[in-house]
Short mmCIF file of N, CA and C in Angstrom, two decimals:
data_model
loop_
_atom_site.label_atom_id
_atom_site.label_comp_id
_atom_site.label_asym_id
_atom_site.label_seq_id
_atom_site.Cartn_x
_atom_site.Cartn_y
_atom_site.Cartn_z
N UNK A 1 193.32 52.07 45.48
CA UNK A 1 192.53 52.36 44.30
C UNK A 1 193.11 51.60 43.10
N UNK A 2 192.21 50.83 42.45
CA UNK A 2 192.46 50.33 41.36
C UNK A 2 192.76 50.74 40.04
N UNK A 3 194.21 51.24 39.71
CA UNK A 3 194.23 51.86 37.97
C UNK A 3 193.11 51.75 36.86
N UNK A 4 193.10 52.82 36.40
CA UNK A 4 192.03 52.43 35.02
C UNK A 4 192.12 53.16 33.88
N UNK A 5 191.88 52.10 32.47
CA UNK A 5 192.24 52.75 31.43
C UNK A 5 191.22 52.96 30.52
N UNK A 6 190.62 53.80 29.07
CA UNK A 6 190.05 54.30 28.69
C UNK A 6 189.03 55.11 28.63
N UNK A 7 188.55 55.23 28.06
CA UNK A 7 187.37 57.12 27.64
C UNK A 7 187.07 56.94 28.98
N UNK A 8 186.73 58.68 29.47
CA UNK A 8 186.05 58.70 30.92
C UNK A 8 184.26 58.39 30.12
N UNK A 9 183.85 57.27 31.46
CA UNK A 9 182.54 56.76 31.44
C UNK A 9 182.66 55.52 31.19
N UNK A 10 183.95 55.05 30.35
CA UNK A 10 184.18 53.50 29.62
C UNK A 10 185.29 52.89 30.19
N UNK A 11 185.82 53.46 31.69
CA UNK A 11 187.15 52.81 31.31
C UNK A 11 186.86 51.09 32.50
N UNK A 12 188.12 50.46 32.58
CA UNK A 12 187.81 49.45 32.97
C UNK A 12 189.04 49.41 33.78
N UNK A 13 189.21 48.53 34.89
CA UNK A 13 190.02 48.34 35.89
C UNK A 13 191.40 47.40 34.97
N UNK A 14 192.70 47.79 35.35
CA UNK A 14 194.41 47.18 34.95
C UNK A 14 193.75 46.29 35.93
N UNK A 15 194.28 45.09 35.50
CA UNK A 15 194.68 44.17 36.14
C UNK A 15 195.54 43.99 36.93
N UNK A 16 195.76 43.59 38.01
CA UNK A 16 196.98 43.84 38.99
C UNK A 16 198.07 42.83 38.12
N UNK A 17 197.96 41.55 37.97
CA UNK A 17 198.60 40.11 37.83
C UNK A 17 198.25 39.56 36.50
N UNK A 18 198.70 39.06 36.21
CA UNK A 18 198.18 38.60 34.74
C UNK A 18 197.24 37.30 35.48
N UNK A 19 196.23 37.14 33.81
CA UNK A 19 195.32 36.31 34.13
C UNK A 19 196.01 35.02 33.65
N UNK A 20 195.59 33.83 33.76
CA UNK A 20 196.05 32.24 33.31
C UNK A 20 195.60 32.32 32.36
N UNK A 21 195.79 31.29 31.91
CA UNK A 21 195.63 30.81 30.05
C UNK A 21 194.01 30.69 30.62
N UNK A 22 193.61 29.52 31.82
CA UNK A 22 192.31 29.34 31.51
C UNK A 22 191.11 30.59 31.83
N UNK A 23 191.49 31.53 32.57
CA UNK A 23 190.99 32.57 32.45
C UNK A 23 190.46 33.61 31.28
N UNK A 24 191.84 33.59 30.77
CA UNK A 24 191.84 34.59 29.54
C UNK A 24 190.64 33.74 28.37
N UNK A 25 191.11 32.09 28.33
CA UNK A 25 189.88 31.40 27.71
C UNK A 25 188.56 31.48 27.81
N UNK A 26 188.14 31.65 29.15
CA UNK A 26 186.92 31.69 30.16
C UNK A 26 186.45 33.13 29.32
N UNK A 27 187.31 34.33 29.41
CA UNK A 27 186.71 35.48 29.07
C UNK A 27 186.67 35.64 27.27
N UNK A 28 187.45 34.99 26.80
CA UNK A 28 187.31 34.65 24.94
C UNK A 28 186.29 34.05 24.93
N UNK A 29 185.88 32.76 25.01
CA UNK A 29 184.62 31.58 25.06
C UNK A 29 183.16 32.70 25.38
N UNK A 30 183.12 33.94 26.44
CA UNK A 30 182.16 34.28 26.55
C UNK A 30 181.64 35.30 25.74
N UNK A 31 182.69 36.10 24.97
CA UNK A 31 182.76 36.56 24.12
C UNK A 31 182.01 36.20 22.64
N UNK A 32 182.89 35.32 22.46
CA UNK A 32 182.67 34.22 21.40
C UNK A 32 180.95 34.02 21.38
N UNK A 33 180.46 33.27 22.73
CA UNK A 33 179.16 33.30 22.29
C UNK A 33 178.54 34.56 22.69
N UNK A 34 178.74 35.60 23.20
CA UNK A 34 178.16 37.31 23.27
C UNK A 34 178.01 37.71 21.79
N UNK A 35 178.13 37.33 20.74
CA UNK A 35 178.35 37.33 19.28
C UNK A 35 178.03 36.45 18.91
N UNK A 36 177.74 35.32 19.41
CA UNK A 36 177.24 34.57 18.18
C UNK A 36 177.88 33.44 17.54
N UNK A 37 179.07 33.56 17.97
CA UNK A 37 180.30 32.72 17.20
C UNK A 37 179.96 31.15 17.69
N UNK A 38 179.97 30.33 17.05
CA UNK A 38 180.14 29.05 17.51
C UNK A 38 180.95 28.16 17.99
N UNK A 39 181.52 27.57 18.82
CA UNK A 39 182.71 27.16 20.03
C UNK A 39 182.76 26.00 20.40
N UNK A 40 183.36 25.23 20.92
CA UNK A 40 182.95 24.43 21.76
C UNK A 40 184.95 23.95 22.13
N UNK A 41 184.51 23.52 23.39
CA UNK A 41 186.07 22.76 23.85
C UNK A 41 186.35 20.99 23.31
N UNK A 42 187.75 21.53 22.59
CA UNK A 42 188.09 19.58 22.33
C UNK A 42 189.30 20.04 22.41
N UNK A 43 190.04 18.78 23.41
CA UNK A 43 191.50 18.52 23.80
C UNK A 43 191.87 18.20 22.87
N UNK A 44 192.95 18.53 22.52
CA UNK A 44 193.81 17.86 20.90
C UNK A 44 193.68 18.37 20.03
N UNK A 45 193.02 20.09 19.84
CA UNK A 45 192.56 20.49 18.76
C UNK A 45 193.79 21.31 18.14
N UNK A 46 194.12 21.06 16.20
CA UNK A 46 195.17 21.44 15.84
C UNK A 46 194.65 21.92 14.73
N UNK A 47 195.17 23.40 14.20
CA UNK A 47 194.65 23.50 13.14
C UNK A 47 196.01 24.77 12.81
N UNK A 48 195.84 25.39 12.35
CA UNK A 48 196.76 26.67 11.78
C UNK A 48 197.13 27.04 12.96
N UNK A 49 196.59 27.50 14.07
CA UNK A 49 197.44 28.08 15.26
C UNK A 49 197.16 26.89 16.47
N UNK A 50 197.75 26.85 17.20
CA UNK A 50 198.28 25.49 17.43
C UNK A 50 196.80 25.78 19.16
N UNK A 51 196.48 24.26 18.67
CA UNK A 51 195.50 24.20 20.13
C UNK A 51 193.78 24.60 19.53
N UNK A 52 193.86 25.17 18.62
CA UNK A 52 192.57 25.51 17.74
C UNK A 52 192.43 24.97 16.25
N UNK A 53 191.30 24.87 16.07
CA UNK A 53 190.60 24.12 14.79
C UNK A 53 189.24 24.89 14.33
N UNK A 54 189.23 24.78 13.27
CA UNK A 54 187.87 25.47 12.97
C UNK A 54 187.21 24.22 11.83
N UNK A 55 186.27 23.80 12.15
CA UNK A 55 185.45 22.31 11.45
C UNK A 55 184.20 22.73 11.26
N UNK A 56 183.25 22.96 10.15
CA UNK A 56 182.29 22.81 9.67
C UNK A 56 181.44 24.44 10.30
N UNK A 57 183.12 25.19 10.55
CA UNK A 57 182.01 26.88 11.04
C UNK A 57 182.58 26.68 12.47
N UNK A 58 183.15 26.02 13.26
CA UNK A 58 182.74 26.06 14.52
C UNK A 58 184.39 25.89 14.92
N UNK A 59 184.68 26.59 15.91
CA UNK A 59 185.69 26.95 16.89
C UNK A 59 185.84 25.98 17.61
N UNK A 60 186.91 24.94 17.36
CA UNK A 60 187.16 24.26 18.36
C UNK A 60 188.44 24.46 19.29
N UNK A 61 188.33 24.61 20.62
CA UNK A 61 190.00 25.16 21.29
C UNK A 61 189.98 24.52 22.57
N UNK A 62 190.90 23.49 22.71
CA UNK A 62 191.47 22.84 23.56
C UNK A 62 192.03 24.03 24.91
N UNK A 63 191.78 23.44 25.70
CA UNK A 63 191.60 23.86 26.98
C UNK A 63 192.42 24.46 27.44
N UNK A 64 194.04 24.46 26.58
CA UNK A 64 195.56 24.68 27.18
C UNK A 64 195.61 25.68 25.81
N UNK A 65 194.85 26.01 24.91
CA UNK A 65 195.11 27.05 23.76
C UNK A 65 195.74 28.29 24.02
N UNK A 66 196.18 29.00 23.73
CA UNK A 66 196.26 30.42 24.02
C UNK A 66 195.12 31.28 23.57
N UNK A 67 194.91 32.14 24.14
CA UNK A 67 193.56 33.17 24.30
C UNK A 67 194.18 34.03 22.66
N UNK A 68 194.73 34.53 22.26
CA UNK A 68 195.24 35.36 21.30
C UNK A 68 194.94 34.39 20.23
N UNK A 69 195.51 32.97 20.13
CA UNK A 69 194.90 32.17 19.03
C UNK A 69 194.00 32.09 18.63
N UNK A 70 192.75 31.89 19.74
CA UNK A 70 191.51 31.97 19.37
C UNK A 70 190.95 32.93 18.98
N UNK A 71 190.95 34.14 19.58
CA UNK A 71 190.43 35.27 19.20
C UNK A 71 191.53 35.59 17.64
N UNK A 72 192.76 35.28 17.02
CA UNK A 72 192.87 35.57 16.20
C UNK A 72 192.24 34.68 14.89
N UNK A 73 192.08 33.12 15.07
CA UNK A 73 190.52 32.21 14.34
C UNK A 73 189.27 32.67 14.47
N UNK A 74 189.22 33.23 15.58
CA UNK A 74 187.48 34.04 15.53
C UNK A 74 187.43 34.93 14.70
N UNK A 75 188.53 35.70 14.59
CA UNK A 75 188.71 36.83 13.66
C UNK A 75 188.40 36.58 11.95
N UNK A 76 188.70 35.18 11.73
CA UNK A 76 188.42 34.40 10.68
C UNK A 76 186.77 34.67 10.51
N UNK A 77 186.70 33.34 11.26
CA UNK A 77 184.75 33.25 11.28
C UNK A 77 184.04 34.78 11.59
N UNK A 78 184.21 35.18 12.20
CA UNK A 78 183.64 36.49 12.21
C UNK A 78 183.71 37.89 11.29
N UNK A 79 184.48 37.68 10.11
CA UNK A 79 184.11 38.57 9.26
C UNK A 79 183.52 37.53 7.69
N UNK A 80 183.68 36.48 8.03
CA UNK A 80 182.72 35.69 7.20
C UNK A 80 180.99 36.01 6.79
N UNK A 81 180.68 36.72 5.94
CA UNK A 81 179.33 36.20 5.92
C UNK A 81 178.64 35.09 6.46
N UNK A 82 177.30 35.11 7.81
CA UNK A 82 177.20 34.19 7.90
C UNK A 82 176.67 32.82 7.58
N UNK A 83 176.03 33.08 6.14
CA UNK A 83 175.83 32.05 5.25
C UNK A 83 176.96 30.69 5.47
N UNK A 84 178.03 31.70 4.98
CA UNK A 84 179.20 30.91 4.85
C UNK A 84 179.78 30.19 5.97
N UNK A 85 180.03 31.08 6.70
CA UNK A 85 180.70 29.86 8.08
C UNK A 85 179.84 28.55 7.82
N UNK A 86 179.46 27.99 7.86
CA UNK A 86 179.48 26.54 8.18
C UNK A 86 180.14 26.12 7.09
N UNK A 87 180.68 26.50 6.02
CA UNK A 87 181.67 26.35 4.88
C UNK A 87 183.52 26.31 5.15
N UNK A 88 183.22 26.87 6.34
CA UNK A 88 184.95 26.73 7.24
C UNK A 88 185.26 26.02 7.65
N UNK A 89 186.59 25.69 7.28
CA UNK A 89 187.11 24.34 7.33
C UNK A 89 188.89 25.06 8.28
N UNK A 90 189.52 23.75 8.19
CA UNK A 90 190.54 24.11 8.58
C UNK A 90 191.55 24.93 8.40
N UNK A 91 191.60 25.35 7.19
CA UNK A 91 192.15 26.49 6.62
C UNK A 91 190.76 27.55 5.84
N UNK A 92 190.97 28.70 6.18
CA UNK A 92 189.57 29.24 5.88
C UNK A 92 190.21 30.11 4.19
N UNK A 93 190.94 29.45 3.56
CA UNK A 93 191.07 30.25 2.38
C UNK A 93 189.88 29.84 1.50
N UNK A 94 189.91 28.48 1.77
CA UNK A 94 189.19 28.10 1.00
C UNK A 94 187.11 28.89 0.45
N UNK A 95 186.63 28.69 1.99
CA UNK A 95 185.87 29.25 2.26
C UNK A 95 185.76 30.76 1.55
N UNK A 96 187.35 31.65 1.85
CA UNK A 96 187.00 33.31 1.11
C UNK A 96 187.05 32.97 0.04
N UNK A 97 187.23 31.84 -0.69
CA UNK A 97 187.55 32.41 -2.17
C UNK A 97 186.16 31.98 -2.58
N UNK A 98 184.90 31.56 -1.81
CA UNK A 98 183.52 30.90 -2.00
C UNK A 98 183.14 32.43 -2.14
N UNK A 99 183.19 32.84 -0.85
CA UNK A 99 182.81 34.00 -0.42
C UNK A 99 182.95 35.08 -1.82
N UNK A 100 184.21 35.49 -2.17
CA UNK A 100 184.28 35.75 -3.57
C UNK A 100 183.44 35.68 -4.68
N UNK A 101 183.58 34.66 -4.96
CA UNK A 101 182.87 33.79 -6.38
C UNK A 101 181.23 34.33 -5.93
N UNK A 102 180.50 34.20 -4.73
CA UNK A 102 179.27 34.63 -4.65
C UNK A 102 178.64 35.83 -4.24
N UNK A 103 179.47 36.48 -3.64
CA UNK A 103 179.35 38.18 -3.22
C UNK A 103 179.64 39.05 -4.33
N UNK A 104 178.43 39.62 -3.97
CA UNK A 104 178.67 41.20 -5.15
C UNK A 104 179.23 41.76 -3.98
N UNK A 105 180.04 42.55 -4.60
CA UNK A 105 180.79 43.49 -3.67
C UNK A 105 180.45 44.96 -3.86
N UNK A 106 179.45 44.96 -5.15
CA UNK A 106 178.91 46.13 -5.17
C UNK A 106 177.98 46.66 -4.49
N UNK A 107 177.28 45.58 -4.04
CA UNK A 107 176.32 46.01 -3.17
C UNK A 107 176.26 46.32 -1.60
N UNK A 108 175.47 46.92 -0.93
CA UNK A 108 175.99 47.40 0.56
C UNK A 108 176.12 45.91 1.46
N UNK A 109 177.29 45.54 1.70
CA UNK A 109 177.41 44.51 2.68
C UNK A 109 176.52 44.03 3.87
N UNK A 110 176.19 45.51 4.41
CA UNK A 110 175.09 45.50 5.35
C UNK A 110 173.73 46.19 5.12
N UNK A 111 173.36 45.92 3.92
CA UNK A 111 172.00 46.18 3.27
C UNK A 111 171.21 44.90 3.52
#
């Protein structure tokens, strides 16, 4: 019998073995677009966490990336308004401080 962890009705099978880098990618990438996020694979990609880039909104992650990198750059683009993402660049400060300057924050975010 296969271990399993969370809420009864939700839980999901432990892994026996750990998964490979390209695995764990395989299951980020599908993610990524299950949401919406924009992706694509380029070898050589360098940006703040090493193996990933983010250019014009879009996730780029070389094939040998680590899975935690990406999903911690998605984490970027994905609480972006999505006006804005295509305003993300390689460092996404730039982009929040847009985000800033044009968001009322008074108003309901998801109104």
């Amino acid at each position: 019998m296969t271990p399993e962890v969370g809420a009864p009705g939700r839980q999901v099978p432990v892994l026996a073995s750990p998964m490979s880098t390209s695995q764990e990618l395989t299951l980020v990438t599908g993610f990524l677009t299950s949401i919406g996020l924009p992706w694509r694979w380029h070898p050589g990609a360098r940006g703040f966490c090493p193996g990933i880039a983010i250019v014009d909104g879009v996730l780029l992650i070389a094939p040998d990336a680590r899975a935690s990198a990406a999903l911690h750059e998605a984490g970027h683009l994905a609480t972006l308004p999505g006006e804005f993402r295509p305003c993300a660049q390689r460092n996404v400060s730039g982009v929040q401080r847009l985000v800033c300057e044009h968001v009322d924050f008074a108003q309901d975010p998801d109104g």
